[in-house]
């Protein structure tokens, strides 16, 4: 079956074609315009999606070497995300499906991030745990089987990606903050500054990153570069505090559930220190790392999950709406 996936939940405009579980094309138009504002500007994101969608769709179809009339189903992210941004993608997808006379299915962006672990990971089987770490969410999921997921816990406040993005701003770095902090931290001493690791000792799967961000804010107020402490030491110490919290709760989740296969998903899953610390703390044969290109927002995960949904007999009525706030696949 040939499915086109459309993703416009935040600042990546993405279109992909999936055929029988294989990704034929995966086109992403990153909106670099937000970088100068230090974060995503929702109104600009919607307008950019509108501008890019048509051409990226054409590119996705051409690079998949199919004809538009070969498409048998349309899958589109309808949440969570920015309302205006989601609306552009959903409206475009509905128009495309109606024009082609094919079915449509709405996709939960978070479920797609998790299921992206199956792309290129032939050895992944249920059940497994998934640490979903993106710009808007930090959650630990117990993935029992397809469409049977339990949320073990999540962040009480900021997401890990948000901690990277806000931290980067305080360090004078650009948006998105994750890759910036990762780069700045190179060669830095990660144990020089003792940033807090909130809730790390609690026996619940829960996270909190807002205190960490505030502690960086206070630290930077009086920060002066010296021979003993440079910006890369601060970045490395801050990054390590985030990663320590994530890895400790993964260990707790394994303890609580007895499930030892673990995976990661979302933009922060690209982080090299996170991958290194997971490799250090868990058995290699139990770890699934998604390909880097499937961590940050993409439409391959949407077309792939869309095809799975169609094969399960799901399809959406054409009057479905966006769901900007849902964070749970059962919503
Ligand atoms: O999954 P994603 O592309 O979008 C959302 O669904 O939110 O995640 C974006 C987040 C941003 O906060 C970005 O700073 C973070 O992922 N990120 C990283 C890295 N690359 C992207 N965080 C840490 N290290 C990275 N290398
Ligand atoms: Zn995402």
Tab-separated table of C-alpha atoms and ligand atoms in Angstrom:
chain	number	residue	atom	x	y	z
A	1	UNK	CA	0.000	0.000	0.000
A	2	UNK	CA	1.296	3.505	-0.820
A	3	UNK	CA	0.705	6.176	1.841
A	4	UNK	CA	1.718	9.815	1.868
A	5	UNK	CA	2.505	11.309	5.291
A	6	UNK	CA	2.258	15.002	6.108
A	7	UNK	CA	3.783	16.602	9.215
A	8	UNK	CA	3.384	20.269	10.162
A	9	UNK	CA	3.020	20.252	13.956
A	10	UNK	CA	5.817	22.708	14.696
A	11	UNK	CA	8.555	24.234	12.553
A	12	UNK	CA	9.406	21.383	10.190
A	13	UNK	CA	7.322	21.028	7.048
A	14	UNK	CA	7.682	17.395	6.083
A	15	UNK	CA	6.240	15.008	3.502
A	16	UNK	CA	7.047	11.335	3.006
A	17	UNK	CA	5.938	8.368	0.955
A	18	UNK	CA	5.808	4.898	2.490
A	19	UNK	CA	5.147	1.719	0.522
A	20	UNK	CA	4.657	-1.612	2.302
A	21	UNK	CA	6.660	-0.457	5.323
A	22	UNK	CA	9.498	1.000	3.259
A	23	UNK	CA	10.188	4.713	3.178
A	24	UNK	CA	10.470	5.759	-0.475
A	25	UNK	CA	10.990	9.440	0.262
A	26	UNK	CA	11.423	11.606	3.337
A	27	UNK	CA	11.486	15.322	2.532
A	28	UNK	CA	11.958	17.925	5.262
A	29	UNK	CA	11.873	21.689	4.906
A	30	UNK	CA	13.290	23.117	8.120
A	31	UNK	CA	12.140	26.655	8.804
A	32	UNK	CA	15.426	28.368	9.612
A	33	UNK	CA	13.633	31.703	9.920
A	34	UNK	CA	12.852	30.998	13.617
A	35	UNK	CA	16.495	30.889	14.639
A	36	UNK	CA	16.784	34.676	14.816
A	37	UNK	CA	13.836	34.839	17.254
A	38	UNK	CA	15.340	32.285	19.658
A	39	UNK	CA	12.289	30.014	19.356
A	40	UNK	CA	9.396	29.075	17.100
A	41	UNK	CA	7.021	31.928	16.192
A	42	UNK	CA	3.648	30.167	15.664
A	43	UNK	CA	2.217	32.599	13.110
A	44	UNK	CA	5.373	32.469	11.004
A	45	UNK	CA	5.436	28.667	11.231
A	46	UNK	CA	1.895	28.408	9.788
A	47	UNK	CA	2.673	30.733	6.915
A	48	UNK	CA	5.891	28.875	6.110
A	49	UNK	CA	4.053	25.526	6.066
A	50	UNK	CA	1.525	27.010	3.671
A	51	UNK	CA	4.328	28.224	1.401
A	52	UNK	CA	6.285	24.960	1.456
A	53	UNK	CA	3.658	22.204	1.450
A	54	UNK	CA	2.835	22.090	-2.247
A	55	UNK	CA	6.447	21.970	-3.458
A	56	UNK	CA	7.581	19.500	-0.822
A	57	UNK	CA	4.685	17.205	-1.702
A	58	UNK	CA	5.682	17.305	-5.348
A	59	UNK	CA	9.290	16.612	-4.353
A	60	UNK	CA	8.282	13.677	-2.111
A	61	UNK	CA	6.239	12.123	-4.928
A	62	UNK	CA	8.984	12.630	-7.512
A	63	UNK	CA	11.793	11.350	-5.363
A	64	UNK	CA	9.713	8.261	-4.458
A	65	UNK	CA	9.407	7.681	-8.222
A	66	UNK	CA	5.648	7.228	-8.053
A	67	UNK	CA	2.736	9.047	-9.671
A	68	UNK	CA	0.380	11.092	-7.525
A	69	UNK	CA	-2.425	8.754	-8.585
A	70	UNK	CA	-0.524	5.798	-7.051
A	71	UNK	CA	-1.247	7.190	-3.565
A	72	UNK	CA	-3.807	5.024	-1.775
A	73	UNK	CA	-4.045	6.827	1.566
A	74	UNK	CA	-3.119	10.082	3.301
A	75	UNK	CA	-1.789	10.245	6.875
A	76	UNK	CA	-1.485	13.576	8.638
A	77	UNK	CA	-0.428	14.767	12.090
A	78	UNK	CA	-3.384	16.355	13.878
A	79	UNK	CA	-1.690	16.949	17.229
A	80	UNK	CA	-0.155	17.721	19.565
A	81	UNK	CA	1.427	20.883	18.239
A	82	UNK	CA	0.780	24.500	17.295
A	83	UNK	CA	-2.835	25.041	16.240
A	84	UNK	CA	-2.225	27.133	13.133
A	85	UNK	CA	0.637	24.918	12.032
A	86	UNK	CA	-1.462	21.755	12.442
A	87	UNK	CA	-4.362	23.354	10.589
A	88	UNK	CA	-2.280	24.043	7.489
A	89	UNK	CA	-1.170	20.397	7.283
A	90	UNK	CA	-4.586	18.924	8.063
A	91	UNK	CA	-6.374	21.168	5.557
A	92	UNK	CA	-3.812	20.397	2.874
A	93	UNK	CA	-4.055	16.652	3.589
A	94	UNK	CA	-7.849	16.670	3.460
A	95	UNK	CA	-7.794	18.522	0.135
A	96	UNK	CA	-5.302	16.030	-1.258
A	97	UNK	CA	-7.275	12.984	-0.075
A	98	UNK	CA	-10.577	14.342	-1.378
A	99	UNK	CA	-8.966	15.290	-4.693
A	100	UNK	CA	-7.478	11.812	-5.104
A	101	UNK	CA	-10.576	10.055	-3.768
A	102	UNK	CA	-8.570	8.125	-1.133
A	103	UNK	CA	-8.917	7.571	2.610
A	104	UNK	CA	-7.283	9.667	5.302
A	105	UNK	CA	-6.072	8.914	8.831
A	106	UNK	CA	-5.131	11.395	11.558
A	107	UNK	CA	-1.919	10.640	13.419
A	108	UNK	CA	-0.789	11.432	16.963
A	109	UNK	CA	2.660	12.981	16.587
A	110	UNK	CA	3.929	11.367	19.812
A	111	UNK	CA	2.851	7.883	18.826
A	112	UNK	CA	4.627	8.429	15.505
A	113	UNK	CA	7.861	9.425	17.299
A	114	UNK	CA	7.714	6.168	19.285
A	115	UNK	CA	6.841	3.961	16.325
A	116	UNK	CA	9.724	5.578	14.379
A	117	UNK	CA	11.877	3.124	16.321
A	118	UNK	CA	10.678	0.389	13.948
A	119	UNK	CA	12.047	2.214	10.925
A	120	UNK	CA	15.329	0.460	10.164
A	121	UNK	CA	15.295	-1.517	13.465
A	122	UNK	CA	14.418	-5.028	12.332
A	123	UNK	CA	15.254	-6.457	15.741
A	124	UNK	CA	12.666	-4.453	17.737
A	125	UNK	CA	9.745	-6.381	19.164
A	126	UNK	CA	7.074	-5.705	21.787
A	127	UNK	CA	7.111	-5.013	24.668
A	128	UNK	CA	9.624	-2.204	25.067
A	129	UNK	CA	10.059	1.011	27.018
A	130	UNK	CA	10.423	4.299	25.205
A	131	UNK	CA	11.833	7.542	26.528
A	132	UNK	CA	10.150	10.208	24.426
A	133	UNK	CA	12.157	13.402	24.659
A	134	UNK	CA	11.160	16.236	22.363
A	135	UNK	CA	10.775	19.996	22.475
A	136	UNK	CA	7.349	19.752	24.090
A	137	UNK	CA	7.345	16.414	25.937
A	138	UNK	CA	9.400	14.257	28.261
A	139	UNK	CA	7.601	11.001	28.860
A	140	UNK	CA	8.399	7.389	29.615
A	141	UNK	CA	6.119	4.922	27.860
A	142	UNK	CA	5.590	1.206	28.265
A	143	UNK	CA	4.813	0.010	24.744
A	144	UNK	CA	3.094	-3.317	25.268
A	145	UNK	CA	1.970	-3.919	21.699
A	146	UNK	CA	0.659	-1.845	18.810
A	147	UNK	CA	-1.905	0.652	20.197
A	148	UNK	CA	-1.523	-0.643	23.757
A	149	UNK	CA	0.642	1.889	25.531
A	150	UNK	CA	0.924	2.939	29.180
A	151	UNK	CA	2.351	6.281	30.194
A	152	UNK	CA	4.651	5.522	33.153
A	153	UNK	CA	5.404	9.155	33.886
A	154	UNK	CA	6.371	12.503	32.460
A	155	UNK	CA	7.761	15.927	33.229
A	156	UNK	CA	5.885	18.044	35.739
A	157	UNK	CA	6.973	21.209	33.949
A	158	UNK	CA	9.474	21.845	31.142
A	159	UNK	CA	10.357	19.162	28.631
A	160	UNK	CA	13.993	18.085	28.242
A	161	UNK	CA	14.139	19.707	24.795
A	162	UNK	CA	12.740	22.897	26.282
A	163	UNK	CA	15.462	22.786	28.957
A	164	UNK	CA	18.021	22.608	26.156
A	165	UNK	CA	16.330	25.406	24.187
A	166	UNK	CA	15.901	27.762	27.149
A	167	UNK	CA	19.337	26.894	28.496
A	168	UNK	CA	20.896	27.724	25.128
A	169	UNK	CA	19.289	31.153	25.209
A	170	UNK	CA	20.785	31.805	28.657
A	171	UNK	CA	24.177	30.711	27.370
A	172	UNK	CA	23.880	33.087	24.402
A	173	UNK	CA	23.496	30.235	21.910
A	174	UNK	CA	21.033	29.877	19.031
A	175	UNK	CA	17.758	27.946	18.584
A	176	UNK	CA	17.314	24.968	18.530
A	177	UNK	CA	19.309	24.731	21.718
A	178	UNK	CA	19.967	20.981	21.881
A	179	UNK	CA	22.543	20.724	19.114
A	180	UNK	CA	24.013	24.112	20.133
A	181	UNK	CA	24.588	23.048	23.747
A	182	UNK	CA	25.907	19.693	22.614
A	183	UNK	CA	28.450	21.413	20.394
A	184	UNK	CA	29.373	24.036	22.995
A	185	UNK	CA	29.847	21.312	25.641
A	186	UNK	CA	32.599	19.631	23.611
A	187	UNK	CA	35.785	19.472	25.652
A	188	UNK	CA	33.985	20.933	28.697
A	189	UNK	CA	34.200	19.498	32.211
A	190	UNK	CA	30.736	18.192	33.010
A	191	UNK	CA	31.373	17.811	36.726
A	192	UNK	CA	32.648	21.342	37.340
A	193	UNK	CA	29.280	22.932	38.186
A	194	UNK	CA	26.834	21.041	40.362
A	195	UNK	CA	23.496	21.794	38.723
A	196	UNK	CA	20.439	20.268	40.455
A	197	UNK	CA	18.977	16.941	39.365
A	198	UNK	CA	15.375	17.343	40.465
A	199	UNK	CA	13.379	14.273	41.547
A	200	UNK	CA	16.274	11.965	40.729
A	201	UNK	CA	15.886	10.147	44.043
A	202	UNK	CA	12.091	9.824	43.891
A	203	UNK	CA	10.793	6.334	43.297
A	204	UNK	CA	8.313	7.641	40.742
A	205	UNK	CA	8.825	8.014	37.032
A	206	UNK	CA	8.690	11.806	36.889
A	207	UNK	CA	10.889	14.635	35.728
A	208	UNK	CA	11.254	18.340	36.426
A	209	UNK	CA	13.543	20.697	34.544
A	210	UNK	CA	12.293	24.174	35.399
A	211	UNK	CA	14.485	24.453	38.534
A	212	UNK	CA	17.532	23.464	36.526
A	213	UNK	CA	16.858	26.255	34.056
A	214	UNK	CA	16.451	28.782	36.907
A	215	UNK	CA	19.671	27.621	38.465
A	216	UNK	CA	21.460	28.213	35.142
A	217	UNK	CA	19.877	31.668	35.005
A	218	UNK	CA	21.325	32.568	38.429
A	219	UNK	CA	24.651	31.008	37.549
A	220	UNK	CA	24.936	33.042	34.347
A	221	UNK	CA	24.111	36.274	36.210
A	222	UNK	CA	27.481	36.145	37.882
A	223	UNK	CA	29.358	34.106	35.305
A	224	UNK	CA	32.691	35.440	34.201
A	225	UNK	CA	34.873	33.361	31.973
A	226	UNK	CA	38.046	32.343	33.813
A	227	UNK	CA	40.823	29.869	33.184
A	228	UNK	CA	39.132	27.509	35.629
A	229	UNK	CA	35.649	27.753	34.139
A	230	UNK	CA	34.683	28.456	30.556
A	231	UNK	CA	31.363	28.441	28.724
A	232	UNK	CA	31.956	24.883	27.521
A	233	UNK	CA	32.244	23.716	31.142
A	234	UNK	CA	28.884	25.343	31.926
A	235	UNK	CA	27.250	23.800	28.852
A	236	UNK	CA	28.736	20.376	29.627
A	237	UNK	CA	27.598	20.514	33.283
A	238	UNK	CA	24.091	21.636	32.295
A	239	UNK	CA	23.785	18.963	29.611
A	240	UNK	CA	25.004	16.276	32.034
A	241	UNK	CA	22.368	17.293	34.614
A	242	UNK	CA	19.575	16.787	32.039
A	243	UNK	CA	20.949	13.468	30.823
A	244	UNK	CA	21.485	12.118	34.364
A	245	UNK	CA	17.796	12.702	35.140
A	246	UNK	CA	16.674	10.975	31.936
A	247	UNK	CA	18.895	7.927	32.350
A	248	UNK	CA	18.092	7.437	36.043
A	249	UNK	CA	14.358	7.309	35.291
A	250	UNK	CA	14.943	4.840	32.473
A	251	UNK	CA	16.658	2.587	34.998
A	252	UNK	CA	13.733	3.020	37.390
A	253	UNK	CA	11.234	2.192	34.641
A	254	UNK	CA	13.101	-1.039	33.850
A	255	UNK	CA	13.035	-1.904	37.567
A	256	UNK	CA	9.321	-1.161	37.903
A	257	UNK	CA	8.109	-2.953	34.793
A	258	UNK	CA	10.636	-5.751	34.375
A	259	UNK	CA	10.773	-4.821	30.673
A	260	UNK	CA	14.384	-4.549	29.640
A	261	UNK	CA	14.208	-3.519	25.981
A	262	UNK	CA	14.568	0.247	25.854
A	263	UNK	CA	14.323	2.798	23.102
A	264	UNK	CA	14.389	6.546	22.757
A	265	UNK	CA	12.468	8.954	20.526
A	266	UNK	CA	12.114	12.659	19.744
A	267	UNK	CA	14.638	15.379	18.981
A	268	UNK	CA	16.681	14.990	22.185
A	269	UNK	CA	17.225	11.323	21.231
A	270	UNK	CA	19.861	12.679	18.834
A	271	UNK	CA	22.026	13.717	21.769
A	272	UNK	CA	25.340	11.865	21.818
A	273	UNK	CA	25.809	12.024	25.575
A	274	UNK	CA	22.339	10.555	26.113
A	275	UNK	CA	23.196	7.670	23.780
A	276	UNK	CA	26.584	7.196	25.458
A	277	UNK	CA	25.108	7.114	28.967
A	278	UNK	CA	22.378	4.673	27.899
A	279	UNK	CA	24.998	2.429	26.334
A	280	UNK	CA	26.983	2.593	29.583
A	281	UNK	CA	24.010	1.762	31.806
A	282	UNK	CA	22.118	-0.913	29.852
A	283	UNK	CA	23.012	-4.079	28.002
A	284	UNK	CA	23.812	-3.363	24.359
A	285	UNK	CA	21.469	-6.084	23.087
A	286	UNK	CA	18.530	-4.435	24.921
A	287	UNK	CA	18.953	-0.970	23.425
A	288	UNK	CA	17.244	0.344	20.299
A	289	UNK	CA	18.387	3.713	18.987
A	290	UNK	CA	16.358	5.232	16.154
A	291	UNK	CA	18.276	6.539	13.161
A	292	UNK	CA	19.213	10.194	13.708
A	293	UNK	CA	17.052	11.344	10.781
A	294	UNK	CA	13.965	9.836	12.448
A	295	UNK	CA	14.500	11.524	15.851
A	296	UNK	CA	13.651	15.133	15.053
A	297	UNK	CA	10.333	15.880	13.371
A	298	UNK	CA	9.875	14.114	10.052
A	299	UNK	CA	7.050	12.715	7.962
A	300	UNK	CA	8.532	9.240	7.463
A	301	UNK	CA	7.197	8.334	10.906
A	302	UNK	CA	3.772	9.684	9.866
A	303	UNK	CA	3.536	7.801	6.569
A	304	UNK	CA	4.851	4.603	8.209
A	305	UNK	CA	2.409	4.742	11.137
A	306	UNK	CA	-0.381	5.790	8.739
A	307	UNK	CA	0.122	2.656	6.683
A	308	UNK	CA	0.049	0.510	9.842
A	309	UNK	CA	-3.205	2.209	10.904
A	310	UNK	CA	-4.831	1.666	7.500
A	311	UNK	CA	-3.788	-2.000	7.646
A	312	UNK	CA	-5.512	-2.252	11.039
A	313	UNK	CA	-8.635	-0.950	9.344
A	314	UNK	CA	-8.521	2.564	10.782
A	315	UNK	CA	-9.497	5.622	8.837
A	316	UNK	CA	-10.737	9.050	9.890
A	317	UNK	CA	-13.931	10.766	8.894
A	318	UNK	CA	-13.223	13.894	6.895
A	319	UNK	CA	-14.609	16.133	9.639
A	320	UNK	CA	-11.818	15.282	12.097
A	321	UNK	CA	-10.182	18.257	13.703
A	322	UNK	CA	-6.806	19.218	15.093
A	323	UNK	CA	-5.963	18.290	18.681
A	324	UNK	CA	-3.185	20.705	19.718
A	325	UNK	CA	-2.991	19.553	23.329
A	326	UNK	CA	-3.300	15.825	23.388
A	327	UNK	CA	-0.284	14.061	24.735
A	328	UNK	CA	-1.645	10.607	25.280
A	329	UNK	CA	-2.224	8.202	22.416
A	330	UNK	CA	-5.567	7.259	23.923
A	331	UNK	CA	-6.892	10.841	23.602
B	1	LIG	O1	10.993	15.987	18.215
B	1	LIG	P1	11.380	17.371	17.857
B	1	LIG	O2	12.045	17.598	16.520
B	1	LIG	O3	10.160	18.350	17.906
B	1	LIG	C1	9.136	18.246	18.833
B	1	LIG	O4	8.234	17.394	18.623
B	1	LIG	O5	9.211	19.010	19.813
B	1	LIG	O6	12.346	17.886	19.025
B	1	LIG	C2	12.909	19.149	19.020
B	1	LIG	C3	13.776	19.298	20.252
B	1	LIG	C4	14.302	20.698	20.467
B	1	LIG	O7	14.036	21.089	21.791
B	1	LIG	C5	15.791	20.549	20.210
B	1	LIG	O8	16.592	21.459	20.952
B	1	LIG	C6	16.038	19.123	20.652
B	1	LIG	O9	14.922	18.424	20.187
B	1	LIG	N1	17.269	18.553	20.067
B	1	LIG	C7	18.323	18.133	20.800
B	1	LIG	C8	19.303	17.703	19.884
B	1	LIG	N2	18.802	17.879	18.618
B	1	LIG	C9	17.543	18.385	18.754
B	1	LIG	N3	18.512	18.098	22.131
B	1	LIG	C10	19.699	17.641	22.578
B	1	LIG	N4	20.708	17.244	21.764
B	1	LIG	C11	20.550	17.250	20.415
B	1	LIG	N5	21.546	16.868	19.622
B	2	LIG	ZN1	8.262	15.947	17.470
